[in-house]
Amino acid sequence: MPQNTQRMLQTHPNPASVFDQAALAACIDACFECANVCTSCADACLGEREHLMHLVHCIRLNLDCADVCGTTGRVLSRLTQPDQNVLRAQLQACLAACKACGDECEMHARDMNMAHCGVCAESCRRCEQACQQLLGSMTA
């Protein structure tokens, strides 16, 4: 729940962060949502038995993206003494994973009429945008 993420960040004894708190909460929530959606999409792809061989790469990207997004959400949730280089690299990795997964799922939604891939592509794009916004707000 987005409101709870924001509340939790506000209750931290050291809320000073390298990020705007609202943008940080939005990114954390987008990461966790994307991790869940990508996991569900991988499972749905496994259920597409007649197309399974065409979906192996998609499933791999779903699972990679889910892991990267979940890790990014957890790393961003820790406010105590963050290392900006680590945060920057993690956000860049999340951007790359979301772009790759989103592109693949978009293709399957369009070309194979797979609605679950369309939902996943949308979630990947939202997470990608949230990470980009947060990355852009970091100081050099």
XYZ file of C-alpha atoms in Angstrom:
140
model
C 0.000 0.000 0.000
C 1.671 3.239 -1.182
C 0.478 5.249 1.788
C 2.148 2.832 4.207
C 5.468 3.047 2.391
C 5.414 6.824 2.679
C 4.396 6.631 6.345
C 7.184 4.179 7.090
C 9.770 6.429 5.444
C 8.444 9.386 7.466
C 8.769 7.502 10.760
C 12.412 6.591 10.195
C 14.622 8.155 12.896
C 16.954 9.450 10.181
C 14.653 10.361 7.294
C 17.350 12.389 5.520
C 17.857 10.766 2.164
C 19.485 11.443 -1.166
C 15.957 11.331 -2.649
C 12.703 13.230 -2.419
C 10.601 11.161 -0.004
C 7.460 11.062 -2.169
C 9.427 10.000 -5.265
C 11.279 7.409 -3.195
C 8.037 5.926 -1.847
C 6.552 5.843 -5.359
C 9.620 4.049 -6.701
C 9.678 1.497 -3.889
C 5.994 0.722 -4.483
C 6.513 0.497 -8.263
C 9.419 -1.907 -7.739
C 7.455 -4.232 -5.469
C 4.395 -4.138 -7.734
C 6.540 -4.921 -10.773
C 8.254 -7.799 -8.961
C 4.864 -9.341 -8.191
C 3.426 -8.760 -11.655
C 6.524 -10.187 -13.377
C 6.377 -13.298 -11.192
C 2.702 -13.748 -12.089
C 3.419 -13.178 -15.779
C 6.129 -15.864 -15.744
C 3.631 -18.267 -14.212
C 0.972 -17.322 -16.773
C 3.513 -17.885 -19.567
C 4.164 -21.367 -18.188
C 0.441 -22.005 -18.536
C 0.541 -21.118 -22.248
C 1.401 -24.715 -23.153
C 0.951 -24.399 -26.906
C 3.299 -21.373 -27.028
C 5.708 -22.377 -24.269
C 8.767 -22.731 -26.506
C 8.210 -19.177 -27.809
C 7.980 -17.841 -24.263
C 11.171 -19.211 -22.712
C 13.013 -15.893 -23.146
C 10.030 -13.983 -21.778
C 9.850 -16.208 -18.713
C 13.565 -15.692 -18.107
C 13.192 -11.910 -18.403
C 10.113 -11.985 -16.121
C 12.013 -13.817 -13.411
C 15.136 -11.664 -13.756
C 13.054 -8.495 -13.643
C 11.111 -9.734 -10.616
C 14.353 -10.424 -8.735
C 15.965 -7.108 -9.697
C 12.834 -5.092 -8.861
C 12.381 -6.810 -5.497
C 16.007 -6.203 -4.615
C 15.776 -2.585 -5.737
C 12.707 -2.011 -3.563
C 14.501 -3.472 -0.538
C 17.722 -1.501 -1.142
C 15.767 1.746 -1.549
C 13.824 1.052 1.657
C 16.981 1.257 3.737
C 17.657 4.896 4.642
C 20.552 4.537 7.078
C 23.864 5.633 5.560
C 23.185 4.824 1.906
C 25.990 4.665 -0.644
C 24.985 6.770 -3.642
C 27.080 4.700 -6.062
C 25.313 1.510 -4.981
C 21.895 3.171 -5.220
C 22.703 4.553 -8.666
C 23.910 1.152 -9.932
C 20.863 -0.620 -8.500
C 18.474 1.852 -10.120
C 20.295 1.456 -13.446
C 20.058 -2.324 -13.187
C 16.339 -2.027 -12.453
C 15.863 0.260 -15.446
C 17.640 -2.235 -17.715
C 15.647 -5.210 -16.413
C 12.324 -3.366 -16.727
C 13.122 -2.190 -20.252
C 14.098 -5.673 -21.450
C 11.107 -7.360 -19.825
C 8.702 -4.614 -20.877
C 9.869 -4.769 -24.508
C 9.496 -8.567 -24.627
C 6.095 -8.572 -22.949
C 4.866 -5.738 -25.154
C 5.754 -7.819 -28.204
C 3.873 -10.874 -26.895
C 0.853 -8.792 -25.949
C 0.746 -7.290 -29.433
C 1.774 -10.245 -31.625
C 0.355 -13.187 -29.658
C -2.593 -11.433 -27.970
C -1.370 -12.361 -24.477
C -3.186 -10.075 -22.063
C -1.013 -11.068 -19.102
C 2.046 -9.860 -21.009
C 0.266 -6.543 -21.652
C -0.338 -6.072 -17.922
C 3.302 -6.948 -17.231
C 4.599 -4.523 -19.873
C 2.574 -1.704 -18.292
C 3.959 -2.489 -14.839
C 7.507 -2.623 -16.201
C 7.039 0.791 -17.850
C 5.722 2.328 -14.612
C 8.670 0.943 -12.665
C 11.100 2.061 -15.355
C 9.693 5.605 -15.184
C 9.795 5.681 -11.367
C 13.423 4.510 -11.360
C 14.346 7.033 -14.057
C 12.735 9.843 -12.101
C 14.555 8.849 -8.922
C 17.848 8.418 -10.754
C 17.430 11.836 -12.361
C 16.912 13.456 -8.955
C 20.239 12.160 -7.609
C 23.155 14.530 -7.372
C 26.179 13.697 -9.484
